[in-house]
Amino acid sequence: MLFGRKHKNPITIATKPVDKWVYATCGYCSTGCSMEVGVDQTGKAVTTRGVADADVNRGKLCLKGIFEFEVFRSANRGTAPLIRERTFEHFQTTSWETALDKTASEIKRIQQKYGRDSFAIISTGQIYTEEFYTLGKLVRGIIGTNNYDGNTTLCMASAVSGYKRSFGSDGPPGCYDDFEQTDCLLAIGSNLPEQHPIIYWRMKDAIDRRKFPLIVVDPRVTMLAQMANIHLPVTPGTDLVLLNALAHVILKEGLEDRAYINAHTTGFEAFSQLVAQYDPVTASKICGIDEDTIRNVARLYAKAQSAMTIWTMGINQSTHGSDGVVAINNLNLITGNIGKPGGTSLSITGQCNAMGTREFSSCSGLPGYRLLEKEEDRAFISRYWEMEESFFPEKRGLFQTDIFPAIESGQIKGLWLIGTNPMTSMQQTARIKKTMEKLEFVVVQDVYTDVESTKYAHAFFPAAMWAEKEGCFTNTERRVNLVRKVVEPPGEAKSDLWIFSQMAKRFEAGRKIKFPQTNAEAFEEIREISRGRLCDYSGLTYEKIEARRGIQWPCNEANPNGVSRLYQDGRFQHPDGKARLIALPFIDNNEWPDEQYPFWLNTGRVVEHWHTRTKTGKIGNLNKFSPTPYMEINPAAAERLNIKPMEYVRVVSRRSMAIVLAQLTQRVAPNAVFIPMHYYDCVNRLALGLLDPYSRQPAYKQCAVNIQKVENQEAAAIANLQARTY
Ligand code: SF4
């Protein structure tokens, strides 16, 4: 195929010798694009293509999906179990038998010596729902530690918490089709073109055809903000003030949907009294958005036939992330914008299967959105798993972000990391390093041997990745989709489910435990235990999912093709069936810029990388676009500090410092800088270290920093290169 002008530098894309196409779902973000992986006659994956009749992506893929076939052959795959007596010694290759026996005996030793909860387990958003379910059964039903969580606490916990507080359950109520139906779209702290490019394309396509207003709330002039009708460059950390002020105007001007409020909510009195204090004049002094714009946006939103809000980490990763989500839900409840076409609160989820872990991993409770705190839920699952109900704790244990302080304090002595890399993803990297050194036993289960956390491991389990096995992911709009097996895992790498089932055998101790041996068996258990629940899978089969290119739960006899929107009848999951309007006072615990640290630091993502670059850092066609950490700084600020484009600068916070390249751009305000979150030992060194009180999600998004020019540019370049060579 030829591109370019006829006689000038044509680009040739080689024809790929595809023998067969295998159905899959993208393993990066939660957009959930359907794709097919092309396999040649030797069984090698050689290309990918979007599936044209899949409603999610309609044939399209973003850059990461296009090159996803390369992940199978990426560098430093784990191909054999590894073991060592002490960290930092050389690993020895060993058999699965030895690695599993050693790990099981260390878990038992630690639990016997220090108590059942002294061994912690942290998982991921990357494995299949069947594997999450099986892991939950192993942890809750067999090993029996309560200190078990997923790394989704770093990403979506505030959305989960906010949905539970407002609606009585987790579960995003809307869908992508809402873009086609809405009359007004509010996007808060969400840069779709870089984070979720195909959702962006769905949204942009709908705007181009129907011209509804797009309002973007973001301190930075992101790609999404550049195409907005109204951009609100809110002062970092004050989104709650803005949302309360919007509600204030709506109530003051009588623009609310009083019939919906009366029929489907409780808490209106306290809520209306609270937002009465957030008049636009007062609010504008805190959130930095002028009073007329606040009034204008509130009127636009409330008068639209239907209006929807989307958000991502700009809301979630904050000391009041859960309150921010509830405030969005408040806005949609008072305007009657829940469960109707184009009217919704839609959190844009992170990892490809962050939803699967929320539904069935048992991290925050028991599978199928059941709670450890509810006697009937404990009784149901213990009967189904054929175990003693008293084995379950009666409330959930520590979140991931509390597990590390518990290691510091000596409460936790052992750790199993599954597809997660806290050395890069947690706040305050230096502190996490010291914490990891304190553990008596660490096992890392990952597809790559070079994830930074492996440095602290005593055992390494090589896991099969993505389409080296078969199973389901759930996307942002509750759509369960399928990945078929495309290639064999390398060497001795095994599926996560195989590893969990082998570990379960080592804990049987005379008990007969019914444990799934395949993902298909686990899927059958999920179907059975989810029957009648909000996340009902009982009507799903692998064949049906593939044929329909994904189906949105609940899917059952009554709704054999799934359900697009939750709460269409106005009945919520709280015991009285009503949603909660919750009064949310703004508590200012921001670290504001001052003379010593005069810049706001904001963090975010770039389109070519995925989270901690574990995968995308190894794909040449992705990594080449941003191989090294950089910072966006306003040209006026750069001039004041005598910083030239692409010079190294030192970014210093009250916690630590990082060296990055400077990129001059008007996208950031003169008193702000932006650094992508993907790089090891970089932006997370600087972060606040504070958590949301409800979700325990970290406040990665904003803090105060100082910027200093680095005098010895050459030394900085060499140090940077050494730190980032894979
Ligand atoms: Fe994959 Fe997300 Fe890109 Fe779709 S938008 S191809 S799911 S990374």
XYZ file of C-alpha atoms and ligand atoms in Angstrom:
734
model
C 0.000 0.000 0.000
C 1.384 3.459 -0.917
C 0.856 6.708 0.920
C 2.185 10.215 0.400
C 2.485 12.333 -2.722
C 2.963 10.356 -5.896
C 6.697 10.896 -6.392
C 7.803 11.991 -2.969
C 8.964 9.660 -0.195
C 6.148 7.122 -0.398
C 5.715 4.995 2.719
C 5.287 1.301 2.117
C 3.531 -0.921 4.648
C 4.527 -4.516 4.145
C 1.721 -6.952 3.485
C 1.371 -9.307 6.452
C 1.101 -13.027 5.619
C -1.966 -13.784 7.739
C -3.142 -17.387 7.809
C -6.024 -16.893 10.268
C -7.619 -14.141 12.363
C -8.388 -14.751 16.048
C -10.964 -12.697 17.990
C -9.694 -10.713 20.991
C -10.332 -7.620 23.095
C -7.556 -5.066 23.540
C -5.503 -5.619 26.702
C -4.558 -2.005 27.398
C -7.318 0.423 28.339
C -10.903 0.030 29.459
C -12.372 1.299 26.196
C -12.585 -2.405 25.366
C -11.938 -2.379 21.609
C -12.741 -5.588 19.746
C -9.880 -6.694 17.549
C -8.624 -9.617 15.563
C -5.045 -10.793 15.782
C -3.559 -12.055 12.528
C -1.489 -15.222 12.853
C 0.827 -16.519 10.100
C 1.324 -20.130 9.055
C 4.004 -20.677 11.684
C 1.578 -19.635 14.445
C 3.243 -16.238 14.964
C 1.069 -13.152 15.645
C 1.927 -10.670 12.905
C -0.724 -7.951 12.980
C -3.977 -6.692 14.518
C -7.084 -5.081 13.072
C -10.217 -3.538 14.572
C -13.493 -5.442 14.248
C -15.837 -3.503 11.975
C -19.142 -4.747 13.425
C -18.120 -4.228 17.068
C -20.229 -1.420 18.505
C -17.431 -0.155 20.777
C -14.777 0.673 18.190
C -16.440 0.088 14.799
C -13.245 -1.134 13.154
C -10.888 1.360 14.733
C -7.896 0.868 17.048
C -5.544 3.400 18.591
C -1.755 3.292 18.331
C -1.415 0.852 21.234
C -3.951 -1.579 19.797
C -2.398 -1.423 16.330
C 0.975 -2.600 17.678
C -0.394 -4.954 20.323
C 0.652 -8.108 18.426
C 4.269 -7.131 19.247
C 3.772 -7.653 23.007
C 4.042 -11.423 22.612
C 7.687 -11.064 21.563
C 8.650 -8.137 23.771
C 11.883 -8.233 25.774
C 12.428 -9.776 29.196
C 9.452 -12.117 29.289
C 9.539 -14.494 32.226
C 10.018 -18.008 30.865
C 10.832 -20.026 34.002
C 10.106 -19.764 37.746
C 12.924 -18.114 39.703
C 13.896 -18.367 43.318
C 16.534 -17.019 45.733
C 17.135 -17.035 49.483
C 17.880 -13.332 49.857
C 16.895 -10.312 47.748
C 19.597 -8.813 45.506
C 21.307 -12.253 45.197
C 21.227 -13.875 41.760
C 17.968 -15.682 41.012
C 18.156 -19.423 40.335
C 15.934 -20.966 37.693
C 13.766 -23.619 39.285
C 10.771 -25.879 38.630
C 7.171 -24.811 39.200
C 6.936 -27.507 41.861
C 9.789 -25.980 43.867
C 8.687 -22.349 43.405
C 5.100 -23.096 44.414
C 6.121 -25.316 47.359
C 8.546 -22.702 48.655
C 5.981 -19.899 48.335
C 3.194 -21.910 49.965
C 5.444 -22.869 52.860
C 6.555 -19.234 53.350
C 2.931 -18.025 53.351
C 2.049 -20.682 55.951
C 5.144 -19.911 58.048
C 4.396 -16.182 58.119
C 0.695 -16.721 58.865
C 1.454 -19.180 61.683
C 4.063 -16.907 63.227
C 2.377 -13.510 62.884
C -1.301 -14.249 62.208
C -3.393 -14.885 59.105
C -3.505 -11.259 57.971
C 0.270 -10.770 58.136
C 0.591 -11.974 54.543
C -0.809 -9.483 51.993
C -1.814 -9.991 48.367
C -2.109 -7.200 45.783
C -3.398 -7.871 42.301
C -4.033 -5.983 39.106
C -6.594 -4.789 36.551
C -5.006 -6.818 33.753
C -5.993 -10.472 34.244
C -9.301 -12.024 33.196
C -12.479 -11.863 35.263
C -12.369 -15.654 35.612
C -8.872 -15.328 37.071
C -9.953 -12.570 39.429
C -12.798 -14.741 40.654
C -10.435 -17.684 41.187
C -7.897 -15.522 42.987
C -10.672 -14.238 45.266
C -11.682 -17.796 46.066
C -8.067 -18.675 46.856
C -7.496 -15.620 49.059
C -10.854 -15.373 50.837
C -11.783 -19.055 50.936
C -8.453 -20.860 51.284
C -5.426 -18.770 52.318
C -7.628 -16.541 54.427
C -5.822 -13.222 54.597
C -7.965 -10.104 54.801
C -5.180 -7.816 53.570
C -5.934 -8.288 49.904
C -6.522 -5.571 47.324
C -6.132 -4.671 43.655
C -4.029 -1.912 42.145
C -7.303 -0.428 40.921
C -7.271 1.383 44.290
C -4.735 3.693 42.611
C -7.084 4.355 39.725
C -10.831 3.810 40.128
C -11.433 3.488 43.880
C -12.958 6.975 44.155
C -15.441 6.190 41.376
C -16.379 2.927 43.114
C -16.776 4.675 46.445
C -18.783 7.551 44.940
C -21.154 5.206 43.098
C -21.713 3.210 46.285
C -22.428 6.305 48.356
C -24.857 7.807 45.819
C -26.517 4.780 44.240
C -25.931 1.983 46.788
C -23.683 -0.039 44.477
C -20.700 0.171 42.202
C -21.414 -0.034 38.450
C -21.225 2.764 35.869
C -24.844 3.552 34.939
C -24.248 4.851 31.387
C -22.781 3.751 28.086
C -20.971 5.061 24.996
C -24.288 5.349 23.168
C -25.083 8.218 25.549
C -22.733 10.372 23.444
C -25.125 9.847 20.538
C -28.098 10.905 22.671
C -26.869 13.694 24.921
C -27.528 17.404 24.507
C -24.708 18.575 26.761
C -21.434 16.929 27.768
C -19.397 17.922 30.806
C -15.910 16.338 30.968
C -14.009 16.819 34.230
C -10.336 15.900 34.601
C -10.481 13.642 31.575
C -8.277 14.004 28.513
C -9.982 11.421 26.290
C -7.871 11.834 23.116
C -4.762 10.644 24.980
C -6.275 8.316 27.591
C -9.097 6.586 25.722
C -8.655 7.523 22.054
C -11.489 5.391 20.719
C -14.029 6.689 23.252
C -12.845 10.145 22.152
C -13.524 9.219 18.540
C -17.064 8.060 19.459
C -17.643 11.342 21.296
C -16.133 13.528 18.537
C -18.140 11.753 15.870
C -21.336 12.418 17.839
C -20.427 16.111 18.355
C -19.623 16.574 14.668
C -23.030 15.228 13.709
C -25.196 16.790 16.423
C -23.220 19.860 17.592
C -24.054 19.611 21.291
C -21.933 21.712 23.664
C -18.773 20.225 25.185
C -17.654 21.759 28.493
C -14.194 20.723 29.717
C -13.020 21.275 33.274
C -9.237 20.911 33.484
C -6.424 23.108 34.839
C -4.451 22.343 31.677
C -5.358 23.143 28.057
C -5.500 19.471 27.144
C -6.264 18.167 23.658
C -9.885 17.773 24.753
C -9.981 21.305 26.190
C -8.736 22.655 22.857
C -11.904 21.461 21.122
C -14.314 22.443 23.912
C -17.032 25.067 23.546
C -16.257 26.155 27.088
C -13.001 25.399 28.896
C -12.956 25.919 32.660
C -9.297 26.017 33.810
C -10.219 25.238 37.397
C -7.729 25.812 40.191
C -6.256 22.372 40.995
C -8.030 20.528 43.785
C -11.136 22.740 43.861
C -13.509 20.830 41.571
C -15.860 20.188 44.513
C -16.350 23.945 44.941
C -17.200 24.302 41.258
C -19.677 21.398 41.366
C -21.373 22.726 44.495
C -21.630 26.146 42.832
C -23.257 24.635 39.713
C -25.838 22.937 41.982
C -26.326 26.256 43.806
C -27.259 28.071 40.588
C -29.551 25.245 39.433
C -31.500 25.244 42.705
C -31.537 29.027 43.077
C -32.941 29.500 39.579
C -35.445 26.636 39.927
C -33.875 24.626 37.112
C -33.874 21.316 39.004
C -36.062 18.312 38.145
C -38.215 18.418 41.274
C -40.365 15.444 40.285
C -37.284 13.212 39.885
C -35.776 14.448 43.162
C -38.994 13.725 45.065
C -39.554 10.311 43.531
C -36.034 8.899 43.508
C -33.758 10.575 46.039
C -33.339 11.272 49.746
C -31.217 13.917 51.469
C -32.405 16.957 49.518
C -32.837 19.217 52.582
C -29.287 18.907 53.879
C -27.896 19.041 50.350
C -29.744 22.217 49.393
C -28.714 23.915 52.660
C -25.073 23.095 51.976
C -24.970 24.263 48.356
C -26.755 27.482 49.361
C -23.361 28.513 50.788
C -21.620 28.057 47.405
C -22.837 31.126 45.531
C -20.881 31.787 42.312
C -19.212 34.930 43.654
C -17.709 33.138 46.660
C -16.966 29.980 44.678
C -15.177 31.877 41.926
C -12.612 33.165 44.439
C -11.706 29.563 45.376
C -12.031 27.609 42.131
C -10.776 30.352 39.799
C -13.754 30.255 37.395
C -15.586 33.541 37.038
C -19.123 33.795 38.353
C -20.788 34.375 34.974
C -19.200 31.274 33.503
C -20.388 29.217 36.488
C -23.938 30.504 35.959
C -23.765 29.973 32.202
C -22.555 26.360 32.536
C -25.155 25.543 35.204
C -27.976 26.859 33.001
C -26.667 25.065 29.927
C -26.458 21.766 31.797
C -29.800 21.982 33.578
C -31.772 23.186 30.549
C -30.450 20.487 28.195
C -32.984 17.746 27.394
C -30.361 15.315 28.579
C -26.892 15.998 29.955
C -24.016 13.729 30.953
C -20.768 13.978 32.854
C -17.638 11.934 32.271
C -14.526 12.005 34.401
C -11.234 10.234 34.914
C -8.221 10.713 37.192
C -8.634 14.485 37.502
C -11.471 13.701 39.884
C -10.462 10.291 41.262
C -6.828 10.889 42.245
C -7.394 13.499 44.896
C -7.767 13.792 48.654
C -11.478 14.348 48.011
C -11.893 12.105 44.949
C -14.859 10.205 46.363
C -16.618 13.488 47.224
C -15.944 14.721 43.671
C -17.705 11.648 42.253
C -20.644 12.078 44.628
C -20.863 15.766 43.633
C -21.100 14.720 39.961
C -23.822 12.246 40.896
C -25.607 14.995 42.883
C -25.578 17.218 39.793
C -27.096 14.476 37.652
C -29.667 13.476 40.257
C -31.029 17.006 40.730
C -31.337 17.407 36.964
C -32.874 13.936 36.480
C -29.944 12.799 34.373
C -29.461 9.197 35.490
C -30.654 6.157 33.562
C -31.960 8.043 30.566
C -30.493 8.201 27.050
C -27.787 10.860 27.073
C -28.169 11.551 30.795
C -25.617 9.865 33.028
C -22.599 9.896 35.357
C -20.037 7.846 33.442
C -16.644 7.230 35.028
C -14.111 6.446 32.309
C -12.332 3.456 33.778
C -8.584 2.772 33.557
C -7.185 -0.691 32.926
C -8.646 -3.200 30.477
C -10.239 -5.197 33.284
C -10.456 -2.784 36.195
C -14.191 -3.496 36.044
C -13.673 -7.264 36.257
C -11.767 -6.917 39.518
C -14.516 -4.665 40.899
C -17.177 -7.233 40.006
C -15.713 -10.605 40.981
C -12.217 -10.448 42.566
C -13.501 -10.286 46.179
C -10.909 -7.553 46.915
C -13.418 -5.259 48.555
C -15.787 -8.000 49.718
C -17.198 -11.093 48.053
C -17.915 -11.804 44.364
C -20.874 -10.237 42.557
C -20.777 -6.929 44.480
C -21.391 -8.801 47.760
C -20.168 -7.471 51.066
C -18.193 -9.130 53.859
C -20.134 -6.896 56.213
C -23.471 -8.561 55.237
C -24.308 -11.846 56.947
C -26.480 -13.082 54.069
C -23.674 -12.459 51.551
C -21.129 -14.370 53.656
C -23.623 -17.207 54.098
C -24.412 -17.445 50.376
C -20.784 -17.572 49.233
C -19.635 -19.919 52.000
C -22.438 -22.349 51.023
C -21.489 -22.112 47.365
C -17.780 -22.557 48.074
C -18.578 -25.352 50.575
C -16.630 -23.809 53.439
C -17.201 -22.502 56.957
C -18.832 -19.060 56.992
C -16.791 -18.178 60.074
C -13.612 -18.366 57.949
C -14.602 -15.023 56.361
C -13.741 -11.759 58.132
C -16.763 -9.566 58.833
C -15.325 -6.462 57.234
C -12.813 -5.778 54.495
C -9.137 -5.458 55.337
C -6.549 -2.940 54.238
C -6.513 -1.159 50.899
C -3.299 -1.310 48.866
C -2.359 2.165 50.015
C -2.662 1.084 53.660
C -0.855 -2.219 53.126
C 2.491 -0.458 52.554
C 2.325 1.570 55.793
C 1.364 -1.704 57.526
C 4.557 -3.263 56.144
C 6.499 -0.285 57.509
C 4.986 -0.773 60.942
C 5.726 -4.521 60.941
C 2.092 -5.640 60.805
C 2.588 -7.292 57.399
C 5.583 -9.575 56.777
C 4.970 -11.159 53.385
C 3.604 -9.986 50.024
C 2.384 -11.549 46.776
C 2.251 -9.102 43.859
C 0.205 -10.209 40.858
C 0.560 -8.167 37.669
C 1.285 -4.979 39.547
C 4.367 -2.887 40.034
C 4.152 -0.682 43.154
C 7.767 0.429 42.765
C 6.585 2.586 39.869
C 2.918 3.071 40.583
C 2.856 4.016 44.281
C 3.446 7.505 45.630
C 6.801 8.390 47.199
C 9.009 5.787 45.530
C 11.903 6.130 47.973
C 9.664 5.206 50.873
C 8.218 2.211 48.984
C 11.768 0.940 48.312
C 12.570 0.953 52.017
C 9.211 -0.654 52.760
C 9.778 -3.525 50.334
C 13.153 -4.257 51.938
C 11.434 -4.979 55.254
C 9.442 -7.956 53.981
C 10.455 -11.497 54.955
C 9.101 -12.986 51.747
C 7.972 -11.440 48.448
C 6.645 -13.307 45.427
C 6.132 -11.458 42.147
C 3.826 -12.981 39.529
C 4.230 -11.115 36.265
C 4.740 -11.546 32.551
C 8.063 -9.662 32.679
C 11.118 -10.375 34.830
C 12.294 -6.763 34.742
C 9.366 -5.091 36.542
C 11.045 -2.957 39.180
C 9.303 -4.737 42.066
C 11.063 -8.010 41.131
C 14.264 -6.536 42.645
C 12.701 -7.179 46.044
C 11.310 -10.652 45.272
C 12.371 -14.024 46.695
C 10.322 -15.908 44.108
C 9.161 -15.043 40.615
C 6.214 -16.737 38.870
C 6.272 -16.248 35.058
C 2.713 -15.604 33.910
C 1.085 -15.912 30.518
C -0.158 -12.581 29.174
C -3.360 -11.416 27.475
C -4.125 -13.608 24.408
C -1.775 -16.408 25.471
C -4.900 -17.674 27.274
C -8.681 -17.250 26.989
C -11.054 -15.188 29.128
C -13.171 -12.067 29.619
C -12.656 -8.376 30.302
C -15.382 -5.866 31.229
C -15.044 -2.369 29.787
C -16.066 1.105 30.990
C -19.690 0.682 29.877
C -20.109 -2.751 31.628
C -19.566 -4.650 28.380
C -18.157 -8.122 28.921
C -15.958 -9.075 25.988
C -13.830 -12.066 25.115
C -10.196 -12.749 24.318
C -9.523 -16.014 22.500
C -6.146 -17.674 22.827
C -3.870 -16.555 19.989
C -0.423 -17.984 20.804
C 1.212 -20.238 23.399
C 2.945 -18.570 26.358
C 6.749 -18.609 26.174
C 8.797 -21.316 27.912
C 7.358 -22.358 31.264
C 5.048 -19.337 31.659
C 1.591 -20.396 32.879
C -1.843 -18.816 33.003
C -2.688 -16.981 36.222
C -5.573 -19.368 36.812
C -3.236 -22.380 36.628
C -0.942 -20.739 39.185
C -3.866 -20.024 41.547
C -5.236 -23.555 41.255
C -1.796 -25.073 41.942
C -1.419 -22.859 44.988
C -4.895 -23.853 46.215
C -3.847 -27.521 46.235
C -0.996 -26.686 48.611
C -3.465 -25.313 51.148
C -6.038 -28.085 51.093
C -4.796 -29.726 54.321
C -7.313 -32.549 54.102
C -10.180 -30.276 53.020
C -11.747 -30.999 49.635
C -11.973 -27.684 47.849
C -13.896 -27.370 44.602
C -11.579 -25.120 42.637
C -11.897 -24.153 38.936
C -9.200 -25.738 36.777
C -9.975 -23.730 33.628
C -11.274 -20.257 32.844
C -14.406 -21.837 31.353
C -15.131 -23.581 34.697
C -14.600 -20.319 36.571
C -16.947 -18.569 34.137
C -19.668 -21.131 34.929
C -19.297 -20.380 38.658
C -19.507 -16.643 37.941
C -22.700 -17.166 35.932
C -24.269 -19.116 38.792
C -23.344 -16.841 41.671
C -24.196 -13.622 39.798
C -27.760 -14.713 38.939
C -30.140 -12.015 40.183
C -27.335 -9.612 41.105
C -26.829 -6.170 39.522
C -23.794 -7.573 37.651
C -25.756 -10.588 36.404
C -23.742 -12.804 34.006
C -26.253 -15.669 33.990
C -27.291 -15.057 30.376
C -23.733 -14.891 29.013
C -21.771 -17.563 27.174
C -18.412 -17.225 25.430
C -20.037 -17.951 22.062
C -22.735 -15.325 22.561
C -20.212 -12.721 23.733
C -18.029 -13.253 20.663
C -20.981 -13.274 18.281
C -22.290 -9.958 19.657
C -18.769 -8.460 20.110
C -19.397 -7.979 23.806
C -22.561 -7.716 25.922
C -23.353 -5.229 28.707
C -24.372 -6.728 32.042
C -26.894 -7.372 33.529
C -27.495 -10.177 31.031
C -30.101 -12.789 32.009
C -33.340 -14.394 30.850
C -35.200 -11.091 31.010
C -32.422 -9.231 29.166
C -30.706 -11.796 26.927
C -28.791 -9.104 25.009
C -27.769 -7.111 28.082
C -28.778 -3.664 29.295
C -27.382 -0.340 28.054
C -28.240 1.779 31.105
C -28.700 1.074 34.806
C -31.401 2.689 36.960
C -33.763 3.418 34.059
C -36.706 2.837 36.414
C -35.280 5.201 39.047
C -34.796 2.335 41.526
C -31.347 2.367 43.080
C -29.445 -0.211 45.134
C -29.867 1.380 48.564
C -32.343 -0.623 50.702
C -35.126 1.957 50.183
C -34.521 1.987 46.423
C -33.631 5.689 46.457
C -30.426 7.491 45.516
C -28.695 9.701 48.070
C -28.151 13.432 47.652
C -25.182 14.090 49.903
C -24.019 17.433 51.296
C -20.287 17.819 50.636
C -18.457 20.633 52.397
C -15.149 21.548 50.748
C -12.201 20.973 53.047
C -9.142 22.716 51.690
C -6.221 20.365 52.295
C -4.382 21.319 49.106
C -0.666 21.960 49.144
C -0.864 25.385 47.488
C 2.115 26.937 45.699
C 4.052 29.447 47.765
C 7.301 31.387 47.511
C 9.471 28.329 48.070
C 7.482 25.953 45.819
C 5.797 28.324 43.340
C 4.374 25.900 40.720
C 1.374 23.581 40.672
C 2.478 20.130 39.504
C -0.163 18.266 37.516
C 0.214 14.712 36.177
C -1.475 12.738 33.399
C -0.994 10.370 30.491
C 0.250 10.379 26.908
C -1.357 8.367 24.139
C 1.648 6.189 23.296
C 2.221 4.850 26.813
C 0.219 2.714 29.133
C 0.495 3.187 32.907
C 4.006 2.232 34.121
C 5.294 1.439 30.583
C 5.822 -2.199 31.530
C 4.502 -3.124 28.089
C 4.628 0.037 25.969
C 8.211 0.840 27.041
C 9.232 -2.285 25.122
C 7.311 -1.578 21.901
C 9.609 0.448 19.636
C 6.819 2.128 17.696
C 5.298 3.416 20.957
C 8.336 4.090 23.115
C 10.081 6.191 20.466
C 7.509 8.986 20.868
C 8.325 9.591 24.535
C 11.205 7.445 25.708
C 12.188 9.697 28.581
C 10.372 11.759 31.233
C 9.580 15.338 30.340
C 7.756 18.299 31.770
C 5.522 20.833 30.098
C 6.303 24.380 31.237
C 4.896 27.684 30.041
C 7.386 29.681 27.872
C 7.051 32.756 30.129
C 8.013 30.724 33.205
C 10.837 29.047 31.292
C 12.229 32.410 30.203
C 12.136 33.690 33.780
C 14.128 30.644 34.903
C 16.446 30.748 31.859
C 15.306 27.284 30.762
C 15.628 26.437 27.060
C 13.535 23.829 25.202
C 14.763 20.250 25.805
C 17.089 21.197 28.645
C 17.150 19.079 31.785
C 15.520 20.626 34.836
C 15.224 19.560 38.451
C 11.672 19.398 39.854
C 11.689 19.610 43.641
C 8.790 19.019 46.028
C 8.754 18.862 49.829
C 9.152 15.056 49.498
C 11.826 14.518 46.853
C 13.139 15.606 43.460
C 13.204 14.338 39.855
C 15.135 15.262 36.706
C 13.121 15.757 33.500
C 13.433 17.389 30.082
C 11.666 20.727 29.629
C 9.116 21.121 26.862
C 7.840 24.670 26.389
C 4.105 24.972 25.699
C 1.151 27.223 26.313
C -0.905 24.166 27.349
C 0.076 24.869 30.950
C -0.443 28.116 32.865
C 2.584 30.220 33.864
C 2.269 28.968 37.461
C 1.870 25.272 36.557
C 3.856 22.369 35.108
C 2.736 18.965 33.837
C 4.627 15.647 33.889
C 3.325 12.364 32.405
C 2.851 9.714 35.084
C 4.385 6.754 33.258
C 8.061 6.848 34.237
C 9.864 4.890 36.937
C 11.322 6.910 39.796
C 9.970 10.190 38.484
C 6.740 12.006 39.240
C 5.585 9.670 42.008
C 8.664 10.648 44.035
C 7.200 14.136 44.282
C 3.580 13.304 45.119
C 1.796 14.375 48.280
C 1.403 10.945 49.865
C -2.130 11.755 51.031
C -5.195 9.553 50.541
C -8.906 10.049 50.035
C -10.636 9.183 53.335
C -13.365 7.043 51.678
C -11.630 5.357 48.755
C -8.043 5.411 50.081
C -7.010 6.482 46.581
C -3.820 8.574 46.462
C -3.724 12.265 45.556
C -1.350 11.961 42.597
C -2.747 14.917 40.767
C -1.562 18.064 42.405
C 1.116 19.380 44.697
C 3.513 22.344 44.867
C 6.994 22.187 43.316
C 10.041 24.279 42.613
C 11.786 24.172 39.208
C 15.554 24.521 38.950
C 17.726 24.557 35.881
C 20.355 21.773 35.878
C 23.795 23.254 35.277
C 25.550 20.071 34.130
C 23.302 19.020 31.247
C 25.607 16.247 30.058
C 25.689 14.499 33.451
C 21.891 14.729 33.688
C 21.530 13.188 30.222
C 23.826 10.252 31.084
C 22.138 9.628 34.440
C 18.747 9.756 32.779
C 19.761 7.305 30.081
C 21.204 4.858 32.609
C 18.070 4.995 34.733
C 15.812 4.211 31.796
C 17.601 1.547 29.791
C 15.501 -1.567 29.510
Fe -6.839 -0.593 23.113
Fe -7.830 1.455 24.475
Fe -6.557 1.882 22.189
Fe -8.953 0.696 22.165
S -8.507 2.811 22.810
S -7.132 0.076 20.993
S -8.857 -0.486 24.065
S -5.671 1.066 24.085
